[in-house]
Every structure is written in structure tokens, then in C-alpha cells.
mmCIF file of C-alpha atoms in Angstrom:
data_model
loop_
_atom_site.group_PDB
_atom_site.id
_atom_site.type_symbol
_atom_site.label_atom_id
_atom_site.label_comp_id
_atom_site.label_asym_id
_atom_site.label_seq_id
_atom_site.Cartn_x
_atom_site.Cartn_y
_atom_site.Cartn_z
ATOM 1 C CA MET O 1126 -14.414 48.097 43.679
ATOM 2 C CA THR O 1127 -12.185 45.158 44.398
ATOM 3 C CA SER O 1128 -12.965 42.152 42.211
ATOM 4 C CA PRO O 1129 -14.395 39.221 44.204
ATOM 5 C CA VAL O 1130 -12.391 36.827 41.984
ATOM 6 C CA SER O 1131 -8.615 36.722 42.334
ATOM 7 C CA PRO O 1132 -6.043 34.244 40.989
ATOM 8 C CA VAL O 1133 -3.809 32.483 43.485
ATOM 9 C CA THR O 1134 -0.513 31.113 42.219
ATOM 10 C CA THR O 1135 0.226 27.700 43.702
ATOM 11 C CA ARG O 1136 3.778 27.356 42.308
ATOM 12 C CA GLU O 1137 6.641 29.605 41.308
ATOM 13 C CA ASP O 1138 6.672 30.043 37.538
ATOM 14 C CA SER O 1139 10.451 30.460 37.573
ATOM 15 C CA ASN O 1140 10.758 26.903 38.906
ATOM 16 C CA GLU O 1141 8.338 25.380 36.420
ATOM 17 C CA GLN O 1142 9.141 21.706 35.942
ATOM 18 C CA ARG O 1143 9.850 20.421 32.469
ATOM 19 C CA MET O 1144 8.193 17.344 31.026
ATOM 20 C CA SER O 1145 9.922 14.385 29.390
ATOM 21 C CA VAL O 1146 9.013 12.217 26.411
ATOM 22 C CA ASP O 1147 11.027 9.031 25.898
ATOM 23 C CA ILE O 1148 10.638 7.315 22.538
ATOM 24 C CA TRP O 1149 11.630 3.727 21.792
ATOM 25 C CA SER O 1150 12.151 3.051 18.100
ATOM 26 C CA ASP O 1151 14.253 1.212 15.548
ATOM 27 C CA ILE O 1152 15.766 2.824 12.454
ATOM 28 C CA ALA O 1153 14.646 -0.298 10.550
ATOM 29 C CA CYS O 1154 10.989 0.351 11.471
ATOM 30 C CA PRO O 1155 9.011 2.192 8.762
ATOM 31 C CA TRP O 1156 6.266 3.253 11.173
ATOM 32 C CA CYS O 1157 8.885 4.741 13.508
ATOM 33 C CA PHE O 1158 9.823 7.375 10.920
ATOM 34 C CA ILE O 1159 6.159 8.103 10.212
ATOM 35 C CA GLY O 1160 5.455 8.195 13.949
ATOM 36 C CA LYS O 1161 8.341 10.596 14.447
ATOM 37 C CA ARG O 1162 6.817 13.031 11.969
ATOM 38 C CA ARG O 1163 3.341 12.730 13.478
ATOM 39 C CA PHE O 1164 4.683 13.195 16.998
ATOM 40 C CA GLU O 1165 6.656 16.269 15.929
ATOM 41 C CA GLU O 1166 3.515 17.762 14.379
ATOM 42 C CA GLY O 1167 1.486 16.999 17.507
ATOM 43 C CA LEU O 1168 4.189 18.548 19.670
ATOM 44 C CA LYS O 1169 4.176 21.667 17.512
ATOM 45 C CA GLU O 1170 0.384 21.898 17.632
ATOM 46 C CA SER O 1171 0.422 21.537 21.431
ATOM 47 C CA GLY O 1172 2.565 24.653 21.817
ATOM 48 C CA LEU O 1173 4.668 22.832 24.417
ATOM 49 C CA ALA O 1174 7.853 22.223 22.433
ATOM 50 C CA ASP O 1175 9.902 24.587 24.602
ATOM 51 C CA SER O 1176 8.784 22.811 27.789
ATOM 52 C CA ILE O 1177 9.411 19.188 26.789
ATOM 53 C CA ASP O 1178 12.629 17.174 26.596
ATOM 54 C CA VAL O 1179 12.505 14.433 23.940
ATOM 55 C CA THR O 1180 14.878 11.459 24.181
ATOM 56 C CA TYR O 1181 15.138 8.559 21.753
ATOM 57 C CA HIS O 1182 15.928 5.037 22.949
ATOM 58 C CA SER O 1183 17.079 1.886 21.182
ATOM 59 C CA TYR O 1184 14.869 -1.005 20.161
ATOM 60 C CA GLN O 1185 15.483 -3.785 17.639
ATOM 61 C CA LEU O 1186 12.660 -5.418 15.734
ATOM 62 C CA ASP O 1187 14.904 -8.303 14.678
ATOM 63 C CA PRO O 1188 18.123 -8.771 16.671
ATOM 64 C CA THR O 1189 18.754 -12.028 14.766
ATOM 65 C CA LEU O 1190 19.147 -10.271 11.427
ATOM 66 C CA PRO O 1191 22.597 -11.171 9.984
ATOM 67 C CA GLU O 1192 25.288 -8.580 9.408
ATOM 68 C CA HIS O 1193 24.740 -8.831 5.672
ATOM 69 C CA TYR O 1194 21.342 -9.812 4.255
ATOM 70 C CA HIS O 1195 21.362 -10.560 0.550
ATOM 71 C CA GLY O 1196 17.827 -9.809 -0.497
ATOM 72 C CA THR O 1197 15.203 -7.097 -0.747
ATOM 73 C CA GLU O 1198 12.876 -5.830 1.947
ATOM 74 C CA LYS O 1199 10.104 -7.717 0.187
ATOM 75 C CA ASP O 1200 12.122 -10.956 0.348
ATOM 76 C CA TYR O 1201 12.939 -10.399 4.000
ATOM 77 C CA LEU O 1202 9.376 -9.689 5.109
ATOM 78 C CA ALA O 1203 7.986 -12.606 3.118
ATOM 79 C CA SER O 1204 10.467 -15.029 4.660
ATOM 80 C CA VAL O 1205 10.188 -13.714 8.239
ATOM 81 C CA LYS O 1206 6.411 -13.290 8.356
ATOM 82 C CA GLY O 1207 5.613 -16.200 6.066
ATOM 83 C CA LEU O 1208 3.335 -14.005 3.973
ATOM 84 C CA ASP O 1209 2.564 -14.254 0.310
ATOM 85 C CA VAL O 1210 4.732 -11.905 -1.748
ATOM 86 C CA SER O 1211 1.674 -10.128 -3.135
ATOM 87 C CA ARG O 1212 0.487 -9.452 0.414
ATOM 88 C CA VAL O 1213 3.876 -8.006 1.324
ATOM 89 C CA GLU O 1214 3.763 -5.766 -1.741
ATOM 90 C CA GLN O 1215 0.379 -4.427 -0.611
ATOM 91 C CA MET O 1216 1.742 -3.765 2.877
ATOM 92 C CA LEU O 1217 4.741 -1.861 1.527
ATOM 93 C CA GLU O 1218 2.561 0.179 -0.812
ATOM 94 C CA HIS O 1219 0.286 1.118 2.081
ATOM 95 C CA VAL O 1220 3.209 2.187 4.259
ATOM 96 C CA THR O 1221 4.700 4.176 1.367
ATOM 97 C CA GLN O 1222 1.419 6.039 0.937
ATOM 98 C CA GLN O 1223 1.196 6.781 4.658
ATOM 99 C CA ALA O 1224 4.788 8.041 4.656
ATOM 100 C CA ALA O 1225 3.967 10.393 1.809
ATOM 101 C CA THR O 1226 1.234 12.043 3.894
ATOM 102 C CA VAL O 1227 3.929 13.333 6.260
ATOM 103 C CA GLY O 1228 6.390 14.321 3.547
ATOM 104 C CA LEU O 1229 8.530 11.160 3.455
ATOM 105 C CA LYS O 1230 9.553 9.419 0.228
ATOM 106 C CA TYR O 1231 10.044 5.744 1.012
ATOM 107 C CA ASP O 1232 11.916 3.648 -1.553
ATOM 108 C CA PHE O 1233 11.524 0.002 -0.587
ATOM 109 C CA GLY O 1234 12.885 -1.096 -3.953
ATOM 110 C CA ASN O 1235 16.343 0.262 -3.081
ATOM 111 C CA LEU O 1236 16.199 -0.282 0.680
ATOM 112 C CA LYS O 1237 19.189 -2.183 2.112
ATOM 113 C CA VAL O 1238 18.090 -4.663 4.782
ATOM 114 C CA ALA O 1239 20.565 -4.194 7.645
ATOM 115 C CA ASN O 1240 21.031 -5.139 11.280
ATOM 116 C CA SER O 1241 20.590 -1.914 13.274
ATOM 117 C CA PHE O 1242 22.676 -2.667 16.385
ATOM 118 C CA ASN O 1243 25.763 -0.738 15.275
ATOM 119 C CA ALA O 1244 23.594 2.219 14.287
ATOM 120 C CA HIS O 1245 22.072 2.181 17.757
ATOM 121 C CA ARG O 1246 25.553 2.217 19.324
ATOM 122 C CA LEU O 1247 26.414 5.212 17.192
ATOM 123 C CA LEU O 1248 23.172 6.910 18.206
ATOM 124 C CA HIS O 1249 24.152 6.658 21.861
ATOM 125 C CA PHE O 1250 27.483 8.265 21.055
ATOM 126 C CA ALA O 1251 25.622 11.030 19.227
ATOM 127 C CA LYS O 1252 23.387 11.537 22.282
ATOM 128 C CA SER O 1253 26.501 12.023 24.404
ATOM 129 C CA GLN O 1254 27.470 14.819 22.002
ATOM 130 C CA GLN O 1255 23.966 16.393 22.059
ATOM 131 C CA LEU O 1256 23.456 15.343 18.424
ATOM 132 C CA GLY O 1257 21.199 12.340 18.935
ATOM 133 C CA ALA O 1258 18.146 13.901 17.281
ATOM 134 C CA GLN O 1259 20.158 14.932 14.230
ATOM 135 C CA LEU O 1260 21.665 11.481 13.721
ATOM 136 C CA LYS O 1261 18.308 9.770 14.306
ATOM 137 C CA GLU O 1262 16.761 11.756 11.476
ATOM 138 C CA THR O 1263 19.758 11.138 9.233
ATOM 139 C CA LEU O 1264 19.762 7.376 9.816
ATOM 140 C CA LEU O 1265 16.031 6.989 9.211
ATOM 141 C CA SER O 1266 16.221 8.935 5.982
ATOM 142 C CA ALA O 1267 19.305 6.994 4.860
ATOM 143 C CA HIS O 1268 17.545 3.685 5.440
ATOM 144 C CA PHE O 1269 14.090 4.378 4.021
ATOM 145 C CA GLU O 1270 14.603 7.179 1.492
ATOM 146 C CA ARG O 1271 18.201 7.026 0.291
ATOM 147 C CA GLY O 1272 18.848 3.298 -0.050
ATOM 148 C CA LEU O 1273 22.018 3.313 2.056
ATOM 149 C CA ASN O 1274 23.394 0.377 4.040
ATOM 150 C CA THR O 1275 23.095 1.594 7.620
ATOM 151 C CA ASN O 1276 25.250 -1.262 8.918
ATOM 152 C CA ASP O 1277 28.225 -0.458 6.703
ATOM 153 C CA ALA O 1278 31.067 1.154 8.665
ATOM 154 C CA SER O 1279 31.975 3.709 5.999
ATOM 155 C CA VAL O 1280 28.328 4.645 5.434
ATOM 156 C CA LEU O 1281 27.772 5.088 9.172
ATOM 157 C CA ALA O 1282 30.854 7.323 9.371
ATOM 158 C CA ASP O 1283 29.540 9.413 6.470
ATOM 159 C CA LEU O 1284 26.155 9.774 8.132
ATOM 160 C CA ALA O 1285 27.712 10.643 11.478
ATOM 161 C CA GLU O 1286 29.731 13.406 9.854
ATOM 162 C CA GLU O 1287 26.621 14.587 7.994
ATOM 163 C CA ALA O 1288 24.801 14.871 11.329
ATOM 164 C CA GLY O 1289 27.593 17.042 12.749
ATOM 165 C CA LEU O 1290 29.699 14.470 14.612
ATOM 166 C CA ASP O 1291 33.466 14.321 14.490
ATOM 167 C CA ARG O 1292 34.233 11.670 11.851
ATOM 168 C CA ALA O 1293 37.333 10.245 13.521
ATOM 169 C CA ALA O 1294 35.525 9.896 16.849
ATOM 170 C CA ALA O 1295 32.559 8.246 15.141
ATOM 171 C CA GLU O 1296 34.829 5.820 13.297
ATOM 172 C CA ALA O 1297 36.434 4.828 16.594
ATOM 173 C CA VAL O 1298 33.023 4.071 18.087
ATOM 174 C CA ILE O 1299 31.948 2.066 15.049
ATOM 175 C CA ALA O 1300 35.153 0.014 15.110
ATOM 176 C CA ASP O 1301 34.889 -0.807 18.818
ATOM 177 C CA GLU O 1302 32.083 -3.369 19.170
ATOM 178 C CA ASP O 1303 31.902 -2.767 22.919
ATOM 179 C CA ALA O 1304 31.480 1.003 22.636
ATOM 180 C CA TYR O 1305 28.017 1.988 23.927
ATOM 181 C CA ARG O 1306 26.916 -1.638 23.752
ATOM 182 C CA GLN O 1307 25.700 -1.609 27.347
ATOM 183 C CA ASP O 1308 23.761 1.597 26.722
ATOM 184 C CA VAL O 1309 21.878 -0.084 23.895
ATOM 185 C CA LEU O 1310 21.227 -3.189 25.983
ATOM 186 C CA GLN O 1311 19.989 -1.012 28.845
ATOM 187 C CA ASP O 1312 17.427 0.534 26.510
ATOM 188 C CA PHE O 1313 16.324 -2.956 25.490
ATOM 189 C CA ALA O 1314 15.979 -3.936 29.150
ATOM 190 C CA GLN O 1315 13.939 -0.828 29.981
ATOM 191 C CA ALA O 1316 11.643 -1.524 27.044
ATOM 192 C CA GLN O 1317 11.093 -5.027 28.363
ATOM 193 C CA ALA O 1318 10.407 -3.659 31.847
ATOM 194 C CA TYR O 1319 7.767 -1.331 30.409
ATOM 195 C CA GLY O 1320 6.234 -4.233 28.528
ATOM 196 C CA ILE O 1321 6.928 -2.678 25.133
ATOM 197 C CA GLN O 1322 6.276 -5.234 22.404
ATOM 198 C CA GLY O 1323 6.266 -2.966 19.377
ATOM 199 C CA VAL O 1324 7.563 0.396 18.240
ATOM 200 C CA PRO O 1325 7.305 3.291 18.033
ATOM 201 C CA PHE O 1326 6.403 3.595 21.710
ATOM 202 C CA PHE O 1327 6.178 6.912 23.538
ATOM 203 C CA VAL O 1328 6.466 7.319 27.315
ATOM 204 C CA ILE O 1329 5.213 10.719 28.452
ATOM 205 C CA ASP O 1330 6.665 11.995 31.709
ATOM 206 C CA ASN O 1331 7.277 8.427 32.956
ATOM 207 C CA LYS O 1332 3.519 8.128 33.408
ATOM 208 C CA TYR O 1333 1.657 7.648 30.130
ATOM 209 C CA GLY O 1334 2.396 5.210 27.327
ATOM 210 C CA VAL O 1335 1.363 5.814 23.723
ATOM 211 C CA SER O 1336 1.845 2.916 21.310
ATOM 212 C CA GLY O 1337 2.240 3.262 17.578
ATOM 213 C CA ALA O 1338 2.352 5.986 14.945
ATOM 214 C CA GLN O 1339 -0.789 7.711 16.180
ATOM 215 C CA PRO O 1340 -2.308 10.716 14.360
ATOM 216 C CA SER O 1341 -0.755 14.045 15.328
ATOM 217 C CA GLU O 1342 -4.012 15.024 17.075
ATOM 218 C CA ALA O 1343 -3.653 12.073 19.442
ATOM 219 C CA PHE O 1344 -0.135 13.137 20.386
ATOM 220 C CA GLN O 1345 -1.275 16.713 20.880
ATOM 221 C CA GLN O 1346 -4.056 15.584 23.206
ATOM 222 C CA ALA O 1347 -1.821 13.242 25.198
ATOM 223 C CA LEU O 1348 0.892 15.867 25.638
ATOM 224 C CA THR O 1349 -1.577 18.564 26.641
ATOM 225 C CA GLN O 1350 -3.321 16.286 29.136
ATOM 226 C CA ALA O 1351 -0.059 15.198 30.751
ATOM 227 C CA PHE O 1352 1.235 18.767 30.891
ATOM 228 C CA ASP O 1353 -1.974 20.112 32.430
ATOM 229 C CA GLU O 1354 -1.878 17.421 35.114
ATOM 230 C CA LYS O 1355 1.726 18.276 35.891
ATOM 231 C CA HIS O 1356 1.005 22.015 35.942
ATOM 232 C CA PRO O 1357 -2.517 22.541 37.315
ATOM 233 C CA ALA O 1358 -4.176 25.896 36.718
ATOM 234 C CA PRO O 1359 -3.800 28.473 39.529
ATOM 235 C CA LEU O 1360 -6.525 28.372 42.191
ATOM 236 C CA THR O 1361 -9.208 31.043 41.813
ATOM 237 C CA MET O 1362 -10.698 32.604 44.950
ATOM 238 C CA VAL O 1363 -14.343 33.589 44.863
ATOM 239 C CA SER O 1364 -16.033 36.000 47.299
ATOM 240 C CA PRO O 1365 -19.704 37.053 47.557
ATOM 241 C CA ALA O 1366 -20.609 39.768 45.084
ATOM 242 C CA SER O 1367 -22.343 41.884 47.745
ATOM 243 C CA LYS O 1368 -21.363 42.120 51.387
ATOM 244 C CA THR O 1369 -21.436 44.513 54.321
ATOM 245 C CA GLU O 1370 -17.826 43.953 55.346
ATOM 246 C CA ASP O 1371 -14.706 42.227 54.082
ATOM 247 C CA GLY O 1372 -14.240 38.626 55.144
ATOM 248 C CA ALA O 1373 -12.209 38.518 58.348
ATOM 249 C CA VAL O 1374 -8.965 36.508 58.262
ATOM 250 C CA CYS O 1375 -6.031 35.738 60.542
ATOM 251 C CA GLY O 1376 -2.414 35.614 59.466
ATOM 252 C CA PRO O 1377 1.110 35.587 60.897
ATOM 253 C CA GLU O 1378 0.753 39.246 61.879
ATOM 254 C CA GLY O 1379 -2.553 38.738 63.711
ATOM 255 C CA CYS O 1380 -6.231 38.982 62.852
ATOM 256 C CA ASN O 1381 -8.281 41.691 61.214
#
């Protein structure tokens, strides 16, 4: 007996559209590294990793930061935020503990406070070489875990090479202050257009915004919801369970 329920495909699977996730972040943002790990876990849990294109974009928490800051992260935060040093120490301890929950080993005692603009220029070069994700990870680790100066030209060249980039090409980009400058500024402008006032910030398929280093479960839910809306389930046809004759229909070849 023919089943009264039959699936109807409403799109061609071979032409399935991919989904995008655009992430604004700064390599000098401790929650951005934590958020990156939580997002990656949520993406893995969603089972959609092979169907989603992830792109990182530039954002600067403090564009006014000098080229060379002589002081610790604790000194910097206390002076910028006007907080008591003991309060800053509590904040850093809390962030360090949260980083540890996702396998990161923050070392604020050795962290080198650095303007991130040149690193962002280098990231755009890396993106042009399909190595943006690798350099992003390398820069974040260098800044928060390894105590490296991510605004030093020689350090940036080392990190670029470590991420798989051609060292000479990376050095040329670092030396040319105009190289990829407009790309970075365009990311800043897009962030402003979206109304982004803090990072990390995730834009899912140009439709949904997720702010902050949310738990991995929140990312999983947001990704799944957006993907399901973009790819609705096939329509299911239902016919009466008992009948005296098949339902009559008309088509291009006539009626039956």
C-alpha cells in the first residue's frame, strides 16, 4: 500500500546555500579569545561547521593607545577606567579563570600592552592569503598567553611566518603603513553601521547579532535557528488513511 505521507523537496540539495558568520573582535580583547573558543565549541556542537563560512573583522577597543605603552595591563586598565588597582586585579583574575575553562592560559603579568592597528593590517593580508584564521589564533595567543609585543615589527613578522605566511611579504606589509589600512577602516565603519559598541560581536548570516562571549550552548542554538530558517524542512504531504479512490489531480500532461 502506498504511504499517505510523502516528503516533497522544495529546493535542490546540490545548490544548498551556505551560511556566513562575521565576527568583529580585537586581539587586545581578552573576552574575544574566550568568545572565539566558545563559538568554536558551539559551532562544533551544532554539526554545521562544513556549511558555515566564518570571517573575522577588525575592531579596536582603544585606537588612542600609543605605539609604545610603558606599563602593565593592570596599570593601563586602572588609568583608562579610573578603577582602583585592587578592583582591576579582581577583574583580571576573573577573566583568567574564565579563560582557563576553555583551555587558555592567560598571563596578564607578562602581557605587553600594544596598539593593535598594525596587527589588524597584517590580519587582512593573511585573509587575502586564506590564512586569516591561523594568524588570528596566533596573534591572540601571542598577546594573552606568550607575553609578546604584538605591535613590534619583528615579532609580527615572526608570528606571520609561524601562521604560514611568507615572511618577506609580511614584512613588506608591516613596513608599509598604508597597506590594508583602508580594509581595517572599512571594518571599523561597518561595525559602526551595525551599532557595535563592544566585542566580540557575531553577525550570523547578515541577519542575527550575538554580542559577547556567550556560552557555547547559546552559539549552538543561534546557529541552528538561523540555519533552519535558511533551510526549511521539506514539505510533507498527507492524504487520508482510507479512501475509495486516489485523489484526482491535473498536471501539464492533462488530468487523471
